[in-house]
Coordinates of C-alpha atoms in Angstrom, one line a residue:
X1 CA 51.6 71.5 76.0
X2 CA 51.4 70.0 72.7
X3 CA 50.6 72.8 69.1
X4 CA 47.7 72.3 67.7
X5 CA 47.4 70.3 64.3
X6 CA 47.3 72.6 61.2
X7 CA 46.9 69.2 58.8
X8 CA 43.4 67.9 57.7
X9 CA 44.3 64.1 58.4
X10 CA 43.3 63.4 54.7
X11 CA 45.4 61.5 52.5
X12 CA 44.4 62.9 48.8
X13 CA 45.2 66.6 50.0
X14 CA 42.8 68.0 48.1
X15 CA 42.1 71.6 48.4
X16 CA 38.7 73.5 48.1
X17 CA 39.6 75.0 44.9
X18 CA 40.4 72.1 42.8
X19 CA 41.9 72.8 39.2
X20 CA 41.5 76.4 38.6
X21 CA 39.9 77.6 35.3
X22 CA 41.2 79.6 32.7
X23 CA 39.2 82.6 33.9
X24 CA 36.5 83.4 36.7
X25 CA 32.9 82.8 35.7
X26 CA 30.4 85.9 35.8
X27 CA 26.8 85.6 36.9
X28 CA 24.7 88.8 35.8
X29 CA 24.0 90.6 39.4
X30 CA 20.6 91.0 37.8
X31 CA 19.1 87.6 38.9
X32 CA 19.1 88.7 42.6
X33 CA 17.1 91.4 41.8
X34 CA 15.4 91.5 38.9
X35 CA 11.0 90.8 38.9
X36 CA 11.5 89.6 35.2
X37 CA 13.8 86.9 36.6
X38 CA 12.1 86.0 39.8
X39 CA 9.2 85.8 37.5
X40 CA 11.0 83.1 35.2
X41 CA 12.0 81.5 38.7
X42 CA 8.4 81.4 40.0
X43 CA 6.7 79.9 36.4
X44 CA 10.0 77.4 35.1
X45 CA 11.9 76.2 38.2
X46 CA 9.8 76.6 41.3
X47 CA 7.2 74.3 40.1
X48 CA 9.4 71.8 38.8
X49 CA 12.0 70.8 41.6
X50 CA 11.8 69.0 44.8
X51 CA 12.2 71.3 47.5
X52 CA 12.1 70.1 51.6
X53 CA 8.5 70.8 52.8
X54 CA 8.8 69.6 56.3
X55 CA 10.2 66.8 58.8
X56 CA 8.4 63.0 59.7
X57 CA 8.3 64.3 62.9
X58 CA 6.0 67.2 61.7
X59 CA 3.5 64.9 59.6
X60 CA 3.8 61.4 62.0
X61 CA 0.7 60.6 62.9
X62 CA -2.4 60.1 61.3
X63 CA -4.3 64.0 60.8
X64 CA -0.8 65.6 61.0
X65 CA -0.8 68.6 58.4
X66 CA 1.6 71.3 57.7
X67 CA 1.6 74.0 54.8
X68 CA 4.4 74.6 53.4
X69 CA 4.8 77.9 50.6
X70 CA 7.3 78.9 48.2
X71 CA 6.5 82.5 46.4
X72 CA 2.9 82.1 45.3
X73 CA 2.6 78.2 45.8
X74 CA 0.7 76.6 48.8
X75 CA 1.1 72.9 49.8
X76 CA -0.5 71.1 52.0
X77 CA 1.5 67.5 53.6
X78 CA -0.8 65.4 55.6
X79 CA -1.1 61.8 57.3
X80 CA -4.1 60.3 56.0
X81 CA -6.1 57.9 58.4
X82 CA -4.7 55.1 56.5
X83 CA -1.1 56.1 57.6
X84 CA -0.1 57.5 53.8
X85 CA 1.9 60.7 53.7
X86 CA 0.0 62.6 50.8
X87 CA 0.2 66.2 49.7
X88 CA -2.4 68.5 47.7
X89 CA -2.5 71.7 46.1
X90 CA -3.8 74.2 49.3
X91 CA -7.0 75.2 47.5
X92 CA -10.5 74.9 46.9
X93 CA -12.1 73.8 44.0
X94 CA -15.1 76.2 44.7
X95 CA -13.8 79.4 44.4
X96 CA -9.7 79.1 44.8
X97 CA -10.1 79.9 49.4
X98 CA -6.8 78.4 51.0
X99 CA -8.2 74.8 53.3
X100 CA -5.5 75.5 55.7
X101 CA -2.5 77.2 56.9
X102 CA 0.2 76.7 59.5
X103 CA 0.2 73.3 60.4
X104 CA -1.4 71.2 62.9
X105 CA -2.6 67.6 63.8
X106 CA -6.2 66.0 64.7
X107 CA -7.6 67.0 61.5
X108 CA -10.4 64.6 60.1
X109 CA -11.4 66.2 57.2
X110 CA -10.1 69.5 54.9
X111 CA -13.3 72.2 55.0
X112 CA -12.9 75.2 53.1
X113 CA -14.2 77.9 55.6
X114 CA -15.9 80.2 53.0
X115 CA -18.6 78.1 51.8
X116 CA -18.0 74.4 53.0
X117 CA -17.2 72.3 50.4
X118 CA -15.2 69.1 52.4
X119 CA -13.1 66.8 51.3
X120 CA -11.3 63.5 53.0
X121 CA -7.8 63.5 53.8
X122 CA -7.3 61.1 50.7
X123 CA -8.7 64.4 48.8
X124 CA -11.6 63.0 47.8
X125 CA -14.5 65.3 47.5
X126 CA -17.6 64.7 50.3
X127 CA -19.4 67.5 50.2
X128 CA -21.0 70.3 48.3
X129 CA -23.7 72.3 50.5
X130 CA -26.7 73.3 48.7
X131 CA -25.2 70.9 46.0
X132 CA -28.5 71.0 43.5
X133 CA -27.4 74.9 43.1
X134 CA -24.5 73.5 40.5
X135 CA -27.1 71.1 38.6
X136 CA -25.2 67.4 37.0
X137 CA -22.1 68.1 39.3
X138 CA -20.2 64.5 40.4
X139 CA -18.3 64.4 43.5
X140 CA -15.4 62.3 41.8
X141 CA -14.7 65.7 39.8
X142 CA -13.2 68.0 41.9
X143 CA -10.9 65.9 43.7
X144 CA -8.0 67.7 45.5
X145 CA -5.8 68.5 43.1
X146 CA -2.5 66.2 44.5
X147 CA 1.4 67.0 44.6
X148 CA 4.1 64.8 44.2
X149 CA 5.6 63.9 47.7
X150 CA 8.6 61.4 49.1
X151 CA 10.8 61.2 52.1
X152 CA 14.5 60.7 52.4
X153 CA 15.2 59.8 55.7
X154 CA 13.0 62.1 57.7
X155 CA 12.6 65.2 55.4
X156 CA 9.9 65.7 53.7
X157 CA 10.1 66.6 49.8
X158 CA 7.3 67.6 47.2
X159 CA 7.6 68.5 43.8
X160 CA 4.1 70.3 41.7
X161 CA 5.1 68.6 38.8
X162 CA 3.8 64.8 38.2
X163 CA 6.0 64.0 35.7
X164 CA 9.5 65.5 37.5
X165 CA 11.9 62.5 37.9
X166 CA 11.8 60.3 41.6
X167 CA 13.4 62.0 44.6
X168 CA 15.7 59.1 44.4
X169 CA 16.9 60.1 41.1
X170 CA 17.0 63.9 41.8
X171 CA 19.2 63.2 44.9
X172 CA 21.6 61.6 43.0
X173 CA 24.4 60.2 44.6
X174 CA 23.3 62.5 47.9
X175 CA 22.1 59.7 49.8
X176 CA 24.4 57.2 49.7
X177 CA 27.9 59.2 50.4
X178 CA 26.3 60.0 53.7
X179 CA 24.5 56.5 54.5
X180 CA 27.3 55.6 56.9
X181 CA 25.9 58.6 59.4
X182 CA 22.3 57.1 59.9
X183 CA 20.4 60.1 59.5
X184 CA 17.3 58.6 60.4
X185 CA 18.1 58.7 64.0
X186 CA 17.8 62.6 64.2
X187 CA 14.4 63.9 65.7
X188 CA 13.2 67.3 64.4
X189 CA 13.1 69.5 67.8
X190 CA 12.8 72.9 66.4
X191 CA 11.9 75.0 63.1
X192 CA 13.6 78.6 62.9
X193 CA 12.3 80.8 60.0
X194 CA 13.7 84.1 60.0
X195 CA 12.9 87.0 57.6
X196 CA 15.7 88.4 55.5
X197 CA 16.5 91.2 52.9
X198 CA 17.8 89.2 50.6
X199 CA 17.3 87.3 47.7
X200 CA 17.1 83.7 48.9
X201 CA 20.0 83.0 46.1
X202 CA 22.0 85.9 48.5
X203 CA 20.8 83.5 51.1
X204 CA 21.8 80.5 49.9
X205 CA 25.2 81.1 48.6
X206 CA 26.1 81.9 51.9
X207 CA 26.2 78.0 52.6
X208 CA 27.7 77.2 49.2
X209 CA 31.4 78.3 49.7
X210 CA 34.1 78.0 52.1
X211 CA 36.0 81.2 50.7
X212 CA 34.0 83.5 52.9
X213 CA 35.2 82.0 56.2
X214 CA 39.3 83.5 56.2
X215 CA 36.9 87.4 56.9
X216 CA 33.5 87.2 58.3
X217 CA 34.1 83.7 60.4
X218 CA 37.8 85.0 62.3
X219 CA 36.7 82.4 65.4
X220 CA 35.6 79.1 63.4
X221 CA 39.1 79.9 61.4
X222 CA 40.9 78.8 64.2
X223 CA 39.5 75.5 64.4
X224 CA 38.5 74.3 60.9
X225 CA 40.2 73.6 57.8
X226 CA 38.8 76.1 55.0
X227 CA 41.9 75.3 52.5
X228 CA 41.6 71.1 52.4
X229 CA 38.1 71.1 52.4
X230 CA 37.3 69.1 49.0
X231 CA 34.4 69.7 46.9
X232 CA 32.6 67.5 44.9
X233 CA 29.9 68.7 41.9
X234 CA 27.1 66.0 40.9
X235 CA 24.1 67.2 38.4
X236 CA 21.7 69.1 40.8
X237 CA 23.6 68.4 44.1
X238 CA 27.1 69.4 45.3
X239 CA 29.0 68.8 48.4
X240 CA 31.6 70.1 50.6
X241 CA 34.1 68.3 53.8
X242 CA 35.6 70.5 56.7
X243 CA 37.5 69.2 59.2
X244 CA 37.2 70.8 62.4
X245 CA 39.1 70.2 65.3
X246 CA 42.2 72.1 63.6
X247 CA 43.7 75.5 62.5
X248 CA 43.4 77.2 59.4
X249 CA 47.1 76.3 57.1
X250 CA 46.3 80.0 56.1
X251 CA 47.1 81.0 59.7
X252 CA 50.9 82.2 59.9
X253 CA 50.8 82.0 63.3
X254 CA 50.7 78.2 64.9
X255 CA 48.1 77.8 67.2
X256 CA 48.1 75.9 70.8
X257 CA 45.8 73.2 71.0
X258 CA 43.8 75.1 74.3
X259 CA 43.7 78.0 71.1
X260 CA 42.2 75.7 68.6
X261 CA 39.9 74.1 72.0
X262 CA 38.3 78.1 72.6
X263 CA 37.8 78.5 68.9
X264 CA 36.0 75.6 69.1
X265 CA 34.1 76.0 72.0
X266 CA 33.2 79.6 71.0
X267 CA 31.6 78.5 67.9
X268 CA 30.6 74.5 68.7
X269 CA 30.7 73.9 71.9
X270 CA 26.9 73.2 72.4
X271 CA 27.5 69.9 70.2
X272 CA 29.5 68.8 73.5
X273 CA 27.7 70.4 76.0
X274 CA 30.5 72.8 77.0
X275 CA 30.0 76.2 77.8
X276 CA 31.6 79.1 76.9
X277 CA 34.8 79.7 78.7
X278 CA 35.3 76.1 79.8
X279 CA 39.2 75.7 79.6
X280 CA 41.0 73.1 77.5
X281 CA 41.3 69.7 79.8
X282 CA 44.8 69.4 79.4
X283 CA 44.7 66.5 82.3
X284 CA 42.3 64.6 79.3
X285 CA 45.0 65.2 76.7
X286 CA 47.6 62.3 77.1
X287 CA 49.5 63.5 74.0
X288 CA 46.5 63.5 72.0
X289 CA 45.4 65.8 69.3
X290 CA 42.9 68.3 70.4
X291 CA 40.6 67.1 67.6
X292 CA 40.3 63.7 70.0
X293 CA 39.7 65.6 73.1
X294 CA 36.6 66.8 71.4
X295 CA 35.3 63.9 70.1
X296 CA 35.7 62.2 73.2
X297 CA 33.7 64.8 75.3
X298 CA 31.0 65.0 72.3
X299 CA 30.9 61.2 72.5
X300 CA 30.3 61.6 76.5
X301 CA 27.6 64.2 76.0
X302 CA 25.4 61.9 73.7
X303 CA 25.7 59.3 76.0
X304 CA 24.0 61.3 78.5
X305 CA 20.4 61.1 76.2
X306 CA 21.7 57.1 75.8
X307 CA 23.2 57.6 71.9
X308 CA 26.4 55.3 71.4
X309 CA 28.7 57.2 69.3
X310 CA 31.6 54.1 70.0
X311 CA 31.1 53.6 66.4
X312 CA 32.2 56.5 65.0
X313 CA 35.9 57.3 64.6
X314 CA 37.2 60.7 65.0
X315 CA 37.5 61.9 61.7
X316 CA 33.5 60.9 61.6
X317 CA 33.1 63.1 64.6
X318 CA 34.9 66.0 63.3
X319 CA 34.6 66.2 59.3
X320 CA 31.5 68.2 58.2
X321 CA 30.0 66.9 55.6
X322 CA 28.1 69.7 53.6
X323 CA 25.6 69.3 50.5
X324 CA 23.6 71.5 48.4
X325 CA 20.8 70.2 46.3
X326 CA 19.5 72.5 44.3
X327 CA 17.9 75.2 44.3
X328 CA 17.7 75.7 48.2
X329 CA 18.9 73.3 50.7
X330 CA 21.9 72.8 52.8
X331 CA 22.5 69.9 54.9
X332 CA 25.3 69.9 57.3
X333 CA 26.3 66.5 59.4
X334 CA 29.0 64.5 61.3
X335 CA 28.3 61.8 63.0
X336 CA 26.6 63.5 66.1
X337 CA 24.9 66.8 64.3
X338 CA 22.7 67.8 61.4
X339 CA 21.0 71.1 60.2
X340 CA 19.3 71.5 57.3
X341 CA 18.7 75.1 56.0
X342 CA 16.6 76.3 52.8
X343 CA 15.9 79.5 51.5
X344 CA 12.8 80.7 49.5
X345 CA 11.6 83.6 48.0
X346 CA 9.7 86.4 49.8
X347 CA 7.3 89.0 48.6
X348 CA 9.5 90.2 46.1
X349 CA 13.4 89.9 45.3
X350 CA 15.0 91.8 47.8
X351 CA 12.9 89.9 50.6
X352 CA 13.8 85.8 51.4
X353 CA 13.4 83.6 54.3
X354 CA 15.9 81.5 55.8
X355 CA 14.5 78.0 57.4
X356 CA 16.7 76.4 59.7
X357 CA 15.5 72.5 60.8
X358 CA 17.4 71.7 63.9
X359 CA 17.8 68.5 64.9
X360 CA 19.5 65.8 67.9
X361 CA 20.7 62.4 67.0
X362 CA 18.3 60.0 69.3
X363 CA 18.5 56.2 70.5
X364 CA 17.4 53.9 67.7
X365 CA 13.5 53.8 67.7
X366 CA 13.2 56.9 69.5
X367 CA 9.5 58.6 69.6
X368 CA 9.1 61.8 67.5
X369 CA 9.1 64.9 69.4
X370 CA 7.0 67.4 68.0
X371 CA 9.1 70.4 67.1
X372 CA 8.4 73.9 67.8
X373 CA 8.0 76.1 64.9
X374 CA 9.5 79.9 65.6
X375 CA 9.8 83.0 63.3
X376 CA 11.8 85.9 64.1
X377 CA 13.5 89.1 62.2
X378 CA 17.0 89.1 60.7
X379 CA 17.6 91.5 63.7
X380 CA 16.1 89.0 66.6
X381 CA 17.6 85.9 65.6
X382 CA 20.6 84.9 66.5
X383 CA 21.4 81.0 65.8
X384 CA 25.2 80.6 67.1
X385 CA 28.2 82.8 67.0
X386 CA 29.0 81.7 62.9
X387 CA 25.6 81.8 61.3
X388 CA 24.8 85.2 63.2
X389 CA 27.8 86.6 61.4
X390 CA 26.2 85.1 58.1
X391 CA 22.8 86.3 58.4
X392 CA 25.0 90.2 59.6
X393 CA 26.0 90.3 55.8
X394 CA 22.8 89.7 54.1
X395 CA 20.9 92.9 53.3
X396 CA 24.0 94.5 52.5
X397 CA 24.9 92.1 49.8
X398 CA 21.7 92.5 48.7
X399 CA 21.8 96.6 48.7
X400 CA 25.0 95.6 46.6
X401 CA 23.1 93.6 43.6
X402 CA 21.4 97.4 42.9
X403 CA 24.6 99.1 41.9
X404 CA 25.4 100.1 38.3
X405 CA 28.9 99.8 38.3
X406 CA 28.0 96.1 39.4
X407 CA 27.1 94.2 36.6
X408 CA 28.0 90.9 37.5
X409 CA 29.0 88.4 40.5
X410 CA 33.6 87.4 39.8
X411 CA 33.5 83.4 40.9
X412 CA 35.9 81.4 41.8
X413 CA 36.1 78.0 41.1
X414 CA 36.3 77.6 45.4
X415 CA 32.6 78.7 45.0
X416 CA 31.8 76.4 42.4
X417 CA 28.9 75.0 44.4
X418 CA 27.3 78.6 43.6
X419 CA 27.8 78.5 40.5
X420 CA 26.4 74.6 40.1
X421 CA 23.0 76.8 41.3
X422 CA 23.2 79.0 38.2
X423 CA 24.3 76.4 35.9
X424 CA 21.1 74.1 37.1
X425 CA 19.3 78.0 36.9
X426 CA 20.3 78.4 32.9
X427 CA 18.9 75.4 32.5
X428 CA 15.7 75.1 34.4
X429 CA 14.8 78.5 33.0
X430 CA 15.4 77.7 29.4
X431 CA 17.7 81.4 29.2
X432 CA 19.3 81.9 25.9
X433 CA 23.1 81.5 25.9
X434 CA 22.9 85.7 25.5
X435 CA 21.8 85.4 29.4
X436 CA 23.4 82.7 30.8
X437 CA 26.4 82.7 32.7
X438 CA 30.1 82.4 31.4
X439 CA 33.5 82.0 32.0
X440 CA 34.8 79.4 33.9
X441 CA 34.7 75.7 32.9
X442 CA 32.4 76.3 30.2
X443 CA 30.2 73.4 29.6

């Protein structure tokens, strides 16, 4: 039996924590609690980023709507008949009555259902009932009032300002560094929004850090590299690599590769369609590293929907790639799985949701499936062995925030990604240097 492999396979070595600075940088705990700063959050930033609405395969076809909210804001993304993607404001120019909620598809026309003013899914006002009651009113006045929206590959983004820079521009160099994956051959099939007590900044640092995973995640340890997992900081985006496939280097004890093969299966193995308890094929080994193994049986359960993964080596099979854009998204691929996961703001700070969009790498052209949207309590969800654990910690770091004797968040530089979100926070909210964060690599 040959020991498992405790080495990333990655030349430049580089660890998650980079060139430590000269001291840890301090958040005030404050911002994940206080009204006064979701309030800042809710007029200053919310308004002005792009932030991931929906999936293509929610809005494909023509009359396809879906709603999305953040805090106060409604949207509304819909297919016209013309086959644009467009998005509006979700509210009446009468009298301020949401058009529609949830989403749906077969709609013809947006009809606000307290007194029945219409307009067309280009949101051009048709119709006023008892329209002499307003005296000189023109039609071409009261148009929907419209919201920036753009795709990148099949997300859907909007932003409420019209001036905010392109998506293009806000991704940054996002795009690209994972253009080699072909993310456009994922199919939405499922939506999972789950109810948390948490600040959704609680929520999203959660998927900002590798420093967490040595405690909470014991299993995924075993197979994933949390110490040469390099980390790289754009302007609003950020992005993490983990090999999987191997041991922790801060294991003392080597593991076998059948150990490193039931880590992985505990915690993975639905991405190769092996169940829990399936023992390690040593008669597939051949002297191979157990990181192979799995790549070749995730390659073998693809083909079984007819994807070819021939292409991808195993390194492309088994590195997670990780970004963060701010303020609230996480997307997590290799070459034969993606999740993306934001988190937003609930009725007050303490409260967030988590979304997850889940998603299966189709054949090329491959019709959209039309996910199913879910929405469960912290208590009944439970997504997979690792972000179970994750969600387990939630309400108690957010119980936390409320102490006095805790005055502000200690970061390390391995959680710089978290601290990216309150650098881009200082800024979008305008704070004065008395509030903003410090320590660290100042810039």
């Amino acid at each position: 039996m040959t020991l498992g492999s405790t080495h990333t396979d990655n030349p430049r070595r580089v660890d998650a924590i980079g060139d430590p600075p000269a001291r840890p940088t301090m958040v005030p705990a404050e911002r994940y609690y206080s009204p006064e700063f979701a309030r800042l959050e809710v007029e200053r930033m919310w308004p002005r980023v792009w932030q991931v609405a929906c999936t293509v395969d929610h809005v494909a076809d023509a009359g396809d709507y879906f709603e999305y909210r953040c805090g106060p804001y409604s949207v509304l993304v819909i297919r016209g008949d013309d086959g644009e993607l467009r998005a509006f404001q979700n509210v009446c120019r009468h009298r301020g009555n949401a058009l529609c909620t949830g989403a749906g598809s077969s709609l013809r026309e947006l009809k606000c259902g307290y007194h029945g003013w219409t307009w067309d899914l280009a949101g051009a006002l048709k119709c006023i009932p008892n329209r002499k009651g307003f005296g000189a009113v023109h039609m071409s006045e009261f148009p929907l009032a419209p919201v920036q929206v753009d795709t990148w590959e099949r997300l859907v983004f909007i932003n409420l300002d019209p001036g905010a820079m392109p998506l293009a521009d806000y991704l940054e160099a996002v795009p690209g560094d994972i253009a080699w994956c072909g993310l456009g051959d994922f199919r939405c099939y499922a939506t999972m929004t789950i109810d948390v007590d948490a600040n959704w900044k609680t929520i999203a640092d959660g998927f900002s850090e590798t420093y967490h995973i040595q405690t909470l995640h014991p299993e995924l340890h075993r197979c994933m590299d949390d110490v040469y997992a390099p980390q790289t900081i754009w302007g609003h985006a950020g992005k993490s690599e983990q090999l999987y496939g191997v041991a922790s280097p801060q294991l003392k004890d080597t593991l076998t590769d059948a150990e490193v093969w039931d880590a992985y299966v505990c915690t993975q193995g639905a991405l190769m369609g092996v169940a829990e308890g399936t023992p390690f094929p040593e008669d597939d080994c051949n002297g191979r590293p157990v990181s192979a193994v799995i790549s070749e049986y995730t390659r073998a359960f693809a083909a079984q929907r007819g994807v070819d993964l021939s292409w991808a080596s195993t390194d492309q099979m088994m590195r997670l790639h990780q970004y963060n854009v701010f303020p609230n998204m996480t997307l997590l691929t290799n070459a034969d799985h993606l999740t993306v996961m934001t988190s937003r703001p609930g009725a007050d700070p303490d409260h967030g949701e988590l979304v997850m969009t889940l998603w299966t790498r189709m054949p090329p052209g491959s019709p959209r499936t039309k996910p199913a949207d879910v929405r469960l309590t912290a208590e009944e969800a439970h997504p997979g062995v690792v972000l179970t654990q994750d969600i387990s910690v939630l309400a108690g770091l957010q119980r936390g925030m409320h102490q006095p004797g805790f005055t502000h968040l200690t970061l390390s530089n391995e959680e710089r990604r978290v601290i990216n979100l309150h650098r881009n926070l200082d800024r979008y909210l305008e704070l004065p240097e008395s509030d903003c964060i410090a320590g660290g690599d100042e810039r």
